[in-house]
Short mmCIF file of C-alpha atoms and ligand atoms in Angstrom, two decimals:
data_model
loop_
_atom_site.label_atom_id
_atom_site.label_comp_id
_atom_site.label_asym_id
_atom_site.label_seq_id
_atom_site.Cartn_x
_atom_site.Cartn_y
_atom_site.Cartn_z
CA UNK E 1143 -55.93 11.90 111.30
CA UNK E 1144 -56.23 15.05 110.17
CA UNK E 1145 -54.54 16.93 113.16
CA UNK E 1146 -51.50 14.19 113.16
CA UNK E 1147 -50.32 14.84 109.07
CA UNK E 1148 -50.71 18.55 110.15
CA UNK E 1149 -47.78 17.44 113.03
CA UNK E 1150 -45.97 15.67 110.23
CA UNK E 1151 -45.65 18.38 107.90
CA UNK E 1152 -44.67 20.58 110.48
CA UNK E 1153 -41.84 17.87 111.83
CA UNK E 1154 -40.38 17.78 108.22
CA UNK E 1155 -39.89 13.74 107.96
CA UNK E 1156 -36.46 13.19 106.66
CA UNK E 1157 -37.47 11.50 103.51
CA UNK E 1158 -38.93 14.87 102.32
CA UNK E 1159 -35.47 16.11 100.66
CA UNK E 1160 -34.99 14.77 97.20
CA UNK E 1161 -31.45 16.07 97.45
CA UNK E 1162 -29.39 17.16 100.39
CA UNK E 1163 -26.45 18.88 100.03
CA UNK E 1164 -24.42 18.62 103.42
CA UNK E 1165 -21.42 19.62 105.31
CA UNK E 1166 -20.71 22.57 103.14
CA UNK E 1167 -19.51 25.92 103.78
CA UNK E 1168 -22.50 27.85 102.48
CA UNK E 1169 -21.48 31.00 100.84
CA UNK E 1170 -24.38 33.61 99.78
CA UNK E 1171 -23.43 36.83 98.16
CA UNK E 1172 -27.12 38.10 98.46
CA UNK E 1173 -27.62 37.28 102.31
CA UNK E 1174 -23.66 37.53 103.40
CA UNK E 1175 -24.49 34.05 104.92
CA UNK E 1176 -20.53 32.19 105.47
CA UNK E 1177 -21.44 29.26 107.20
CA UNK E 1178 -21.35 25.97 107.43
CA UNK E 1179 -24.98 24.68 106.55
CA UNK E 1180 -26.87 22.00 104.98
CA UNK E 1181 -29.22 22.38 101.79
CA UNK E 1182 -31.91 20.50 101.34
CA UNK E 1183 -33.71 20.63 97.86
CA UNK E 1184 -37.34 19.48 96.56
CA UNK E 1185 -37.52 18.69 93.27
CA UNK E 1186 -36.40 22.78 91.39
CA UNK E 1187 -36.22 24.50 94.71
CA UNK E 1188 -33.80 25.33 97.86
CA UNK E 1189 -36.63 23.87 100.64
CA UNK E 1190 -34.29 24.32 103.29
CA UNK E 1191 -31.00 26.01 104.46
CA UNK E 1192 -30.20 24.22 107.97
CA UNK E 1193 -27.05 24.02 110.56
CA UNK E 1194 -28.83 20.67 111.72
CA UNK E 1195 -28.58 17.70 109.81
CA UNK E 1196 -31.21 17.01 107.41
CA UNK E 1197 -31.71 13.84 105.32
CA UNK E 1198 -32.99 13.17 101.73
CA UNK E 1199 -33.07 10.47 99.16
CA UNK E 1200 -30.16 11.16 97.81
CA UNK E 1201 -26.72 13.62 99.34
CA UNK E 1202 -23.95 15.44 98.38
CA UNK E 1203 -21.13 15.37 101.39
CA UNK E 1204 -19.67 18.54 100.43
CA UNK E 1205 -17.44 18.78 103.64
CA UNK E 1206 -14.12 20.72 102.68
CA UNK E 1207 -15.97 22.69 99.79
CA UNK E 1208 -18.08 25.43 99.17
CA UNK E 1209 -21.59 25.42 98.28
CA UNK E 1210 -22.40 28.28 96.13
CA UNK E 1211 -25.54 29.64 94.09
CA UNK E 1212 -24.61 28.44 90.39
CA UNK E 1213 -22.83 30.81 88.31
CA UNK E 1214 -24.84 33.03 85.76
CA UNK E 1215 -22.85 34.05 82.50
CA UNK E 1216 -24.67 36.48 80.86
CA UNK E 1217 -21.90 36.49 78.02
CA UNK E 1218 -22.17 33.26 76.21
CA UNK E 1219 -22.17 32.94 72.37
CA UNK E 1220 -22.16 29.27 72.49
CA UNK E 1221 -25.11 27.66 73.04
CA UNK E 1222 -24.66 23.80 71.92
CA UNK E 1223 -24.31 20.66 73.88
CA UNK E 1224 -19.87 21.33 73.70
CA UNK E 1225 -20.34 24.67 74.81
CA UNK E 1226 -23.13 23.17 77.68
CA UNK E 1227 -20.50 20.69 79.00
CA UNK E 1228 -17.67 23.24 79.60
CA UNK E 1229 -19.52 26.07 81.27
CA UNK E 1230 -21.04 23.55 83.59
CA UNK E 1231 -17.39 21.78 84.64
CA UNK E 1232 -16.90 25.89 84.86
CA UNK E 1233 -19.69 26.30 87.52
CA UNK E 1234 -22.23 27.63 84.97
CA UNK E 1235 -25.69 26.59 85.81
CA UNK E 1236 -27.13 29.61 83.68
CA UNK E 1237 -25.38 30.49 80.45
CA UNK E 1238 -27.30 33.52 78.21
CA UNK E 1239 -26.37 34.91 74.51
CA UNK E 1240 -27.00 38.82 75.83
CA UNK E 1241 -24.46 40.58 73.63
CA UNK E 1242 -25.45 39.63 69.87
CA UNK E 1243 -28.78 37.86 70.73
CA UNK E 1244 -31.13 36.01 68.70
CA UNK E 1245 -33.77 36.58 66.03
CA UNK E 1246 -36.10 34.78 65.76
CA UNK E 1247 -36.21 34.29 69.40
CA UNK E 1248 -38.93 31.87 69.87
CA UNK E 1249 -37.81 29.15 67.34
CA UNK E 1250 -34.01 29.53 69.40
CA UNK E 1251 -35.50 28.54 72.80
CA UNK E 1252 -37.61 25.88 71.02
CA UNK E 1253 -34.47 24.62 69.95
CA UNK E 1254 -32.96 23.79 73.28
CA UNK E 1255 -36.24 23.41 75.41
CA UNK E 1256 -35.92 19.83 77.82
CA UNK E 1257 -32.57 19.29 75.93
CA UNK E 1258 -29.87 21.52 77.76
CA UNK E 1259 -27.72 20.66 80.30
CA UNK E 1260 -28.14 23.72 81.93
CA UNK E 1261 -30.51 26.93 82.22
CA UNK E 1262 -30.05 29.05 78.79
CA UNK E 1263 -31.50 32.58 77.23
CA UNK E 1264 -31.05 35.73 74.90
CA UNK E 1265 -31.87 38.55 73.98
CA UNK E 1266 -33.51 39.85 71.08
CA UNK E 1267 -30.88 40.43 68.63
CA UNK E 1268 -30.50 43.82 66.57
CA UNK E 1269 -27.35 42.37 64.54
CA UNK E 1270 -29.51 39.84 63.63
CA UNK E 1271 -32.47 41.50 62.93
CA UNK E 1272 -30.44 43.66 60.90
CA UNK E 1273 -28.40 40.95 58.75
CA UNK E 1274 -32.05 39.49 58.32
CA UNK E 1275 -33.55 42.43 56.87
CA UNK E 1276 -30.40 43.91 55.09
CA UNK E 1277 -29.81 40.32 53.47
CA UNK E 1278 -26.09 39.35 55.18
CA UNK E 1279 -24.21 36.50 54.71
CA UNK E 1280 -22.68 36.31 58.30
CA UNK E 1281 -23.39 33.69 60.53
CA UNK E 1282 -23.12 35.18 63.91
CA UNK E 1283 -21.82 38.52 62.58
CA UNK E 1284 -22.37 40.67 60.21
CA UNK E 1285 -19.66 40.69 56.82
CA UNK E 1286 -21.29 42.20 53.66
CA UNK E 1287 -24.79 43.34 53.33
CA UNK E 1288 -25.89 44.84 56.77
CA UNK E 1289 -22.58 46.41 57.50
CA UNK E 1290 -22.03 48.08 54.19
CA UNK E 1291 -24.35 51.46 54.24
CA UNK E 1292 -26.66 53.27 56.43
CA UNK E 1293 -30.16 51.46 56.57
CA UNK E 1294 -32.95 52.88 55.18
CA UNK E 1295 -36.15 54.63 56.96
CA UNK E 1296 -38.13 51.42 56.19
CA UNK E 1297 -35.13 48.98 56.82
CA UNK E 1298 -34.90 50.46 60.24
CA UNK E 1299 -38.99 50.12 60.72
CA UNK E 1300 -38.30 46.41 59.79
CA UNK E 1301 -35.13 46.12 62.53
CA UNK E 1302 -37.09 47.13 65.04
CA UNK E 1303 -40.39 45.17 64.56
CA UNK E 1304 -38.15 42.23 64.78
CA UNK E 1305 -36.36 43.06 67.53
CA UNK E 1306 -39.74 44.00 69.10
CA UNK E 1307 -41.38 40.65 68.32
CA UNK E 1308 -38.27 39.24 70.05
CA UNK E 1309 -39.08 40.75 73.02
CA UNK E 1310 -42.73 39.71 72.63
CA UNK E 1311 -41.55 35.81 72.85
CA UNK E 1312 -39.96 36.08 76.09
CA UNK E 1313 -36.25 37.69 75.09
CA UNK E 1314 -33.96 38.68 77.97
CA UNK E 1315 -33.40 42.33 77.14
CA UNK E 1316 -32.05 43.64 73.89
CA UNK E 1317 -28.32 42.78 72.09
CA UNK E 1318 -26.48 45.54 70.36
CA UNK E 1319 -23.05 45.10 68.82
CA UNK E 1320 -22.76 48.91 67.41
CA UNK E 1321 -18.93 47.99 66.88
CA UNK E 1322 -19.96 45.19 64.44
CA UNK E 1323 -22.82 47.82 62.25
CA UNK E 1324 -20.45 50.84 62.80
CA UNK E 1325 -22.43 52.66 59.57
CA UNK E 1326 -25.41 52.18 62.21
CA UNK E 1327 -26.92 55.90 62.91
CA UNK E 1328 -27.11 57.25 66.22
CA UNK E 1329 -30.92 57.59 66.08
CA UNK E 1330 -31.22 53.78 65.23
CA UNK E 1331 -29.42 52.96 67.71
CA UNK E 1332 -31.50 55.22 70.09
CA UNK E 1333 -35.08 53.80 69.42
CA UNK E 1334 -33.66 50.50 70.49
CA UNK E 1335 -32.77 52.54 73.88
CA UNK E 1336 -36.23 53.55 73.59
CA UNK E 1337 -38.12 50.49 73.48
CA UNK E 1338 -35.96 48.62 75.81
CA UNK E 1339 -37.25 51.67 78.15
CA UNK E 1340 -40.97 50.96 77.00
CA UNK E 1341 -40.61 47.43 78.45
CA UNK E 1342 -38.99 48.14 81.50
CA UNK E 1343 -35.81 45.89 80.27
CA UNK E 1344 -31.81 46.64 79.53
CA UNK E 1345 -29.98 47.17 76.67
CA UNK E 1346 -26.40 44.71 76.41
CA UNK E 1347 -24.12 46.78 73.99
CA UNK E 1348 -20.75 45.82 72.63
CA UNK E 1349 -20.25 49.81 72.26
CA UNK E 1350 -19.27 51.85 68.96
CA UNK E 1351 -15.62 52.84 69.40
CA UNK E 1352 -12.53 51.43 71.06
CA UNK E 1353 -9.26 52.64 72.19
CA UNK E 1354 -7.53 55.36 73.06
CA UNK E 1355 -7.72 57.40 69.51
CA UNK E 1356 -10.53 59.58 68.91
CA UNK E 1357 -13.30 58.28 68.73
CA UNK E 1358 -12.53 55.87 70.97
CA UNK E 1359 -13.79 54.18 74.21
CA UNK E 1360 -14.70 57.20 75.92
CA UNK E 1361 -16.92 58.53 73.27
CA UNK E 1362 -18.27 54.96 72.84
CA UNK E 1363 -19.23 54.48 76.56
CA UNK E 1364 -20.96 58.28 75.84
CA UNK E 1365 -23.17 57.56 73.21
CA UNK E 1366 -24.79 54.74 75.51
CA UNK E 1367 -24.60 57.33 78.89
CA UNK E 1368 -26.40 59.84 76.61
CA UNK E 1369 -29.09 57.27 75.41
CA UNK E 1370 -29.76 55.67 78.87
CA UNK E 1371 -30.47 59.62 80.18
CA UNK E 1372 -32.67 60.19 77.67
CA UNK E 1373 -34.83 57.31 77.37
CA UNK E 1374 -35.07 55.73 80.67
CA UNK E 1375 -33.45 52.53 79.08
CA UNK E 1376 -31.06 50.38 81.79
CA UNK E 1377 -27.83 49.53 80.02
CA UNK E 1378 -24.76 46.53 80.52
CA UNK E 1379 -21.72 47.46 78.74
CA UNK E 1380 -20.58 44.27 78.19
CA UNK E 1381 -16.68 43.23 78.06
CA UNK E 1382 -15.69 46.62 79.50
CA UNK E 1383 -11.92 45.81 79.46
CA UNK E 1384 -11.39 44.79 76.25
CA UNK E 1385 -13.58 47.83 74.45
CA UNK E 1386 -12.00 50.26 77.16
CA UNK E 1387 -8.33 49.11 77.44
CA UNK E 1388 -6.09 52.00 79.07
CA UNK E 1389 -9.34 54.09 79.14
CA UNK E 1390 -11.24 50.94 81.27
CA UNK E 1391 -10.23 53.83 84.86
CA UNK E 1392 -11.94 56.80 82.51
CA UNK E 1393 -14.55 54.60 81.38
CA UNK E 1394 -15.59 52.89 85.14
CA UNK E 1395 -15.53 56.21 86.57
CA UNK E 1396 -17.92 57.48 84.31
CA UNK E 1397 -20.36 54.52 85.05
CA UNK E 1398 -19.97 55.06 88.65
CA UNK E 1399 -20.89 58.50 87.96
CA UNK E 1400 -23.81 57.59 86.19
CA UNK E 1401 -24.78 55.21 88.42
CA UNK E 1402 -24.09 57.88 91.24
CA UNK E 1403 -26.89 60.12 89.33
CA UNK E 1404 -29.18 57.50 89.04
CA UNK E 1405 -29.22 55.80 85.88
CA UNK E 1406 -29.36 51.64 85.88
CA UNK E 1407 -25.61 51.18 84.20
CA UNK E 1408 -23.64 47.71 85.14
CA UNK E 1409 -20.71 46.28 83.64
CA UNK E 1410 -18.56 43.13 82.93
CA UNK E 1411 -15.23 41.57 81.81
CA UNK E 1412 -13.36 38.17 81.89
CA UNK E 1413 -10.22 37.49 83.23
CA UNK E 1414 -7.81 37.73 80.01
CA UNK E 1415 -5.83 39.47 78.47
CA UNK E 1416 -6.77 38.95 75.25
CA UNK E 1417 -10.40 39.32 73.75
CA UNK E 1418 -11.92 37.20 70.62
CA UNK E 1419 -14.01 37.89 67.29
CA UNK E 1420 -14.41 36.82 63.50
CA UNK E 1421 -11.55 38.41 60.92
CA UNK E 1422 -14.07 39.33 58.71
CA UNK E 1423 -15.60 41.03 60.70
CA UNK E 1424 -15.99 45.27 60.96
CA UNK E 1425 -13.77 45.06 64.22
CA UNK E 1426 -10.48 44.43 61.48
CA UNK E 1427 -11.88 47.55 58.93
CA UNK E 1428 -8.37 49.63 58.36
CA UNK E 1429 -7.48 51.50 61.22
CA UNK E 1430 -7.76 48.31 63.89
CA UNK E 1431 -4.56 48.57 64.78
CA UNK E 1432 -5.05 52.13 66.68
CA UNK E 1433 -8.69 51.07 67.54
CA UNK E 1434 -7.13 48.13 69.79
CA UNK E 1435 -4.75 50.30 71.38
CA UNK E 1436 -1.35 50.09 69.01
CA UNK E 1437 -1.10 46.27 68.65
CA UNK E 1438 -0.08 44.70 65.61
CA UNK E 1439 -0.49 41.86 63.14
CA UNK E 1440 1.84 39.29 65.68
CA UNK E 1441 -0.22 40.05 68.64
CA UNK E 1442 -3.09 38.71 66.59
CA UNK E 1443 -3.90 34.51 66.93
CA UNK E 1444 -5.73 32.18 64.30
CA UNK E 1445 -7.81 30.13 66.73
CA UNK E 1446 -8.20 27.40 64.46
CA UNK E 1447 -4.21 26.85 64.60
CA UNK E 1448 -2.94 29.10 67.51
CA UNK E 1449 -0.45 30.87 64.17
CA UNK E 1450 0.02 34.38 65.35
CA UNK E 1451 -0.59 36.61 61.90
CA UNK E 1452 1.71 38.27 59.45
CA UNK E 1453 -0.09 40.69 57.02
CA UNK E 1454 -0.07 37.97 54.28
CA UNK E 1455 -1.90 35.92 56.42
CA UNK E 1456 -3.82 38.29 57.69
CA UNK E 1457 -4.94 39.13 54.47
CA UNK E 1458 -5.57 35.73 53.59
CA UNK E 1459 -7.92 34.88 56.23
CA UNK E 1460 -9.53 38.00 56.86
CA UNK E 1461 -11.14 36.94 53.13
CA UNK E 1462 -11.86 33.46 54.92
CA UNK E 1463 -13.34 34.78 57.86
CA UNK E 1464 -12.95 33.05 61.56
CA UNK E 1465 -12.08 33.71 64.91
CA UNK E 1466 -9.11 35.15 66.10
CA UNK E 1467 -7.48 36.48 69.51
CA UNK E 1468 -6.58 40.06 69.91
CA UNK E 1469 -4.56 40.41 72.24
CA UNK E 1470 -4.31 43.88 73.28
CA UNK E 1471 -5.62 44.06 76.89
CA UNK E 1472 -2.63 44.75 79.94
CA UNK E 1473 -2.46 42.32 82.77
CA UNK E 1474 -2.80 45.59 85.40
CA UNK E 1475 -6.32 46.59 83.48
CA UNK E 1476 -7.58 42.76 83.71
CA UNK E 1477 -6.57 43.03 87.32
CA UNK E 1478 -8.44 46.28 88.12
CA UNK E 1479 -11.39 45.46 86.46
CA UNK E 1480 -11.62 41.55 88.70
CA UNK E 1481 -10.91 43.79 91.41
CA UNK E 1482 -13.40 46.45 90.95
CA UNK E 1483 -16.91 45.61 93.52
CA UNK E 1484 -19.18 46.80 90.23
CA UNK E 1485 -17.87 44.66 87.44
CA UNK E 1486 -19.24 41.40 86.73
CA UNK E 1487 -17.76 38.29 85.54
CA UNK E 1488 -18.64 37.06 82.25
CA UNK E 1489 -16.98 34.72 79.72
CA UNK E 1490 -17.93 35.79 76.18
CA UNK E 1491 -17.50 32.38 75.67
CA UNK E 1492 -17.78 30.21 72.46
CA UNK E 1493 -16.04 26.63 71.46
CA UNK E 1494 -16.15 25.32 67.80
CA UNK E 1495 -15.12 21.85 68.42
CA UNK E 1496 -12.86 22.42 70.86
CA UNK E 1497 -11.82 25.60 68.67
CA UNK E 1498 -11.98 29.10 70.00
CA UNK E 1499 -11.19 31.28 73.20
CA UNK E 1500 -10.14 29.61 76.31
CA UNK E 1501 -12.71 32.19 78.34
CA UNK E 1502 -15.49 29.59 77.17
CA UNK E 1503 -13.99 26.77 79.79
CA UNK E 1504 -12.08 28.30 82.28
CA UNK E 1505 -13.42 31.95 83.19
CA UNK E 1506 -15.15 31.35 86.67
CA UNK E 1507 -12.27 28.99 87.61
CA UNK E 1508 -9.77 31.27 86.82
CA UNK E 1509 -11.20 34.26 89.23
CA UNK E 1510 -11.70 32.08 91.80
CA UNK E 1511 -8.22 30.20 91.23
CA UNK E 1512 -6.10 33.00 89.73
CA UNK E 1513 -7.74 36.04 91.20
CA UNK E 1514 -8.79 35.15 94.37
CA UNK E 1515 -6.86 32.48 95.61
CA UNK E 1516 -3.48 33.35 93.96
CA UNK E 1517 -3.11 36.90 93.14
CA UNK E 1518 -5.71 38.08 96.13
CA UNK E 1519 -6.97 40.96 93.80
CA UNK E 1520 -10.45 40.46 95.41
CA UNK E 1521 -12.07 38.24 98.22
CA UNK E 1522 -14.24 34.67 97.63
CA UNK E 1523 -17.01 36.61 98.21
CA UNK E 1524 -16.94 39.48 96.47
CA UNK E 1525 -16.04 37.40 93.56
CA UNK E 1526 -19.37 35.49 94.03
CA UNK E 1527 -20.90 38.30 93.95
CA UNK E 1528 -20.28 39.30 90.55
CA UNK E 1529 -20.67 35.49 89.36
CA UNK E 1530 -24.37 35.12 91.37
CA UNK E 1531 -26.59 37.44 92.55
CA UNK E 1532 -25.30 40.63 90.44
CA UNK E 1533 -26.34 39.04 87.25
CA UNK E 1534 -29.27 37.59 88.51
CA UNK E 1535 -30.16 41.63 89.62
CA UNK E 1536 -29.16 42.79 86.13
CA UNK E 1537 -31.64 40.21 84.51
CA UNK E 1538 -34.38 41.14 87.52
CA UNK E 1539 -34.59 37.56 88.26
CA UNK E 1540 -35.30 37.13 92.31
CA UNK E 1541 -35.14 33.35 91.77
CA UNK E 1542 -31.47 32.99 90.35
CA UNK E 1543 -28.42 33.38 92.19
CA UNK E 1544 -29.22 32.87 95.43
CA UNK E 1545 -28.97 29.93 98.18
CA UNK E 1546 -32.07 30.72 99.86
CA UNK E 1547 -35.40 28.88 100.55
CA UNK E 1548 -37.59 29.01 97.20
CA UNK E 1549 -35.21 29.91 94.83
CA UNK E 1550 -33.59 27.74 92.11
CA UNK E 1551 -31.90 24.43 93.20
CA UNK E 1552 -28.66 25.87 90.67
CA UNK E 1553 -25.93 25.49 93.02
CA UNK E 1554 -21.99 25.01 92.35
CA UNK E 1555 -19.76 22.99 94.97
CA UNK E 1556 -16.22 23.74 94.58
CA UNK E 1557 -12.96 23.42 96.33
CA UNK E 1558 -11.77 26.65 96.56
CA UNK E 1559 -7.76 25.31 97.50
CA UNK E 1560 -7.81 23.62 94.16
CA UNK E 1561 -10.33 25.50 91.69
CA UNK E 1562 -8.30 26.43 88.64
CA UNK E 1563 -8.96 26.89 85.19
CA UNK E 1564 -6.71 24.67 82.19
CA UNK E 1565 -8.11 25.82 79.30
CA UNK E 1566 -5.36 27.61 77.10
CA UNK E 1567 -5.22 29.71 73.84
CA UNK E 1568 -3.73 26.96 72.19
CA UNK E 1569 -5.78 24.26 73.70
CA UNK E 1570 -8.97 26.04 74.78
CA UNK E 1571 -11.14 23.18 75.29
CA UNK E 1572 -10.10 21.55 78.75
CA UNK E 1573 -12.36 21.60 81.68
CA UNK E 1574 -11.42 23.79 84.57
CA UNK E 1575 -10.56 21.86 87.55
CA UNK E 1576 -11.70 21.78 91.50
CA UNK E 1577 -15.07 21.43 90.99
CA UNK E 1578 -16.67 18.30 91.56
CA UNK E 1579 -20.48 19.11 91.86
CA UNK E 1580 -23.35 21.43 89.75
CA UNK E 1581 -26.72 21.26 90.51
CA UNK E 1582 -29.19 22.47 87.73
CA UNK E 1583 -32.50 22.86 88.68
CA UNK E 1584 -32.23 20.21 91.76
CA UNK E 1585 -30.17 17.63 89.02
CA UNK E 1586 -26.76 16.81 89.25
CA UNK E 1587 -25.00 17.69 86.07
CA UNK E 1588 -21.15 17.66 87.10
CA UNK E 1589 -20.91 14.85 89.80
CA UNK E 1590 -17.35 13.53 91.12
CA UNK E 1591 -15.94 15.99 88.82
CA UNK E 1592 -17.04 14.61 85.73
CA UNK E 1593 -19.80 15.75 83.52
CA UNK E 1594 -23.34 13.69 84.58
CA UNK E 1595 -24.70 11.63 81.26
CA UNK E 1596 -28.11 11.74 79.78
CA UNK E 1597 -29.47 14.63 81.94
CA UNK E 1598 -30.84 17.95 80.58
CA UNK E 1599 -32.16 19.24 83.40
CA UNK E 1600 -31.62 23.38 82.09
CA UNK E 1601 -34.93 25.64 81.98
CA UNK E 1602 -35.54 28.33 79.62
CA UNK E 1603 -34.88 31.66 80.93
CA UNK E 1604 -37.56 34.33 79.78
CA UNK E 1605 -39.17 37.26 80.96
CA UNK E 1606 -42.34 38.09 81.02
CA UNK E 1607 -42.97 40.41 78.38
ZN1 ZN M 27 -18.36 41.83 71.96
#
């Protein structure tokens, strides 16, 4: 008896897949595999990566597509059941809030715990930590009382015990919008470098300066080259385009230098040419005209009407506050940071109702439709790469991002002759197209191209602290 379920488990009975997905052209930026191959998954996990058939209670024919790890945006502001829905019709199986961040971190993933569509995280905020203590009345940014002066010595005590508590409760790293806290001092900014390095973990900075004028983008990307060399801190410069504009050659050479010396430095951007943020915010302080690299009130976009601005209105709703696209970034800079092997995509992604930046719904469709397919600035696979496993390394997370035998059943079918994004600046909120299966966590959440009801199969991601 014993001896024959020994045989048994050995013979794999065909029964023992919950899900199988088959027929597929399995593409696997960490192995290289580009083959076709059938995936079987128990219950969480990959159990088995096969060229022979393999059978399970339920399958997937995914002949035609590829079957790719699930997409990992480590850029996403929205984090509600609208926002959910879009990034998974986008491929998204793993959507984190690494730029601002949270605070207080553990009440946020209690929030969402067993009721997200797909796998969420942050990190531990400083901007809000800092509105906290400084008494702001932002929401997500910062608009009176923690952008208007220098904190104190106990103020910054206060920021960083919070931030620190963060990371205590699981938090994915540390968020740091210096742009948005500009009055911020260098040295507060630099014990957050330094505790990041305590714990081993990364620092996700939307960086001081922008542009081409003095101080600017190169002297922004410095401050956090400087910081990583002294502490021992890893750091992600997040949306590297639309901080860097015509600097974004300068500033990527100077992280592959970096890199080249041996400090942890990574990178991202989304495929657009315009970038997103509140009016009220510091980003529109005088001088944001030069700071975004010589645009002007016109090239600026209400997103709750898709109105391009005149100083009267801009005026008028800077008062208001609310989000509005900037667009200042060229096509050819867009194009050379998609085609560049160390950038990663990310969305920066938020949707207010169907309100907001068309990044949130259509980012990973649009490198893989616009990109890739059309504009052959990069290959499928390299553009994987910086959608999977990349993000997964930046986060340390040997379980994400990979189609391989014990990691994560997130996986993302699509068909790459018709993946293409929809969503627009004046109609953000349309689902991207081509891709008619996610799998979060071994659960179907897009199925037939639609968008899987009553399922919230998304884990919280943490790290150990
Ligand atoms: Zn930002």
């Amino acid at each position: 008896m014993a001896a024959g379920c020994f045989l048994l488990g050995l013979a794999a009975p065909a029964q023992d897949f919950d899900l199988v997905i088959a027929n597929g052209r399995v593409m696997d930026p960490a192995s290289n595999l580009d083959a076709a191959r059938n995936v079987g998954i128990r219950g969480a996990r990959i159990a088995a990566i096969s060229a022979a058939p393999l059978r399970g209670r339920s399958t997937i024919d995914a002949r035609g597509l590829i079957v790719a790890p699930g997409f990992i945006d480590l850029h996403q502001h929205g984090q509600t059941e609208e926002n959910y829905r879009f990034k998974a019709r986008d491929g998204v199986t793993t959507a984190l809030e690494m730029e601002v961040g949270v605070s207080p971190v553990a009440a946020w993933y209690a929030a969402r715990e067993g009721k997200s569509l797909i796998n969420f995280g942050a990190t531990s905020g400083h901007l809000p930590a800092r509105m906290a203590v400084m008494h702001d009345s932002g929401t997500l940014l910062p608009r009176d009382g923690a952008i208007e002066r220098p904190a104190t010595a106990p103020e910054q005590r206060q920021i960083l015990a919070l931030v620190r508590r963060g990371l205590d409760e699981g938090a994915l790293g540390i968020g740091l919008g210096i742009a948005y806290v500009p009055l911020a001092s260098r040295e507060e900014i630099l014990q957050l470098f330094r505790l990041a390095a305590e714990r081993h973990t990364a620092v996700y900075v939307h960086m001081r300066n922008s542009g081409p004028v003095e101080p600017g983008a190169v002297d922004g990307l410095q401050e956090l080259i400087a910081n990583a060399a002294a502490t021992g801190a890893s750091v992600h410069v997040v949306h590297i385009t639309s901080v860097s504009l015509r600097e974004t050659p300068v500033n990527l050479a100077i992280i592959r230098g970096a890199r080249k010396r041996g400090l942890d430095v990574t990178t991202e951007a989304y495929p657009y040419t315009a970038g997103m943020t509140d009016l009220s915010s510091e980003i529109f302080r005088p001088g944001w005209q030069q700071r975004q690299g010589g645009i002007s009130y016109h090239d600026l976009q209400w997103a709750a009407t898709g109105e391009r601005l005149t100083a009267e209105t801009f005026a008028r709703y800077r008062k208001q506050g609310g989000m509005v696209a900037v667009h200042s970034i060229p096509e050819d800079i867009v194009r050379l940071a998609m085609a560049d092997p160390m950038v990663m995509i990310a969305s920066d992604g938020i949707l207010d109702h169907g309100k907001g930046h068309p990044r949130a719904a259509g980012t990973y469709a649009r490198v893989l439709g616009r990109y890739v397919r059309e504009e052959h600035a990069l290959t499928l696979m390299e553009a994987l790469r910086k959608m999977t496993v990349m993000p997964a390394d930046r986060l340390g997370m040997k379980n994400l991002g990979r189609i391989a035998v014990g990691a994560n059943a997130d996986i993302t079918v699509f068909d790459p002759a018709r993946v293409t994004d929809r969503a627009t600046f004046t109609n953000p909120a349309q689902y991207s197209e081509g891709i008619p299966y996610v799998v979060v966590n071994g659960v179907p959440v897009v199925r037939g191209g639609d968008v899987v009801e009553g399922v919230e199969p998304g884990h919280a991601v943490r790290r150990k602290p």
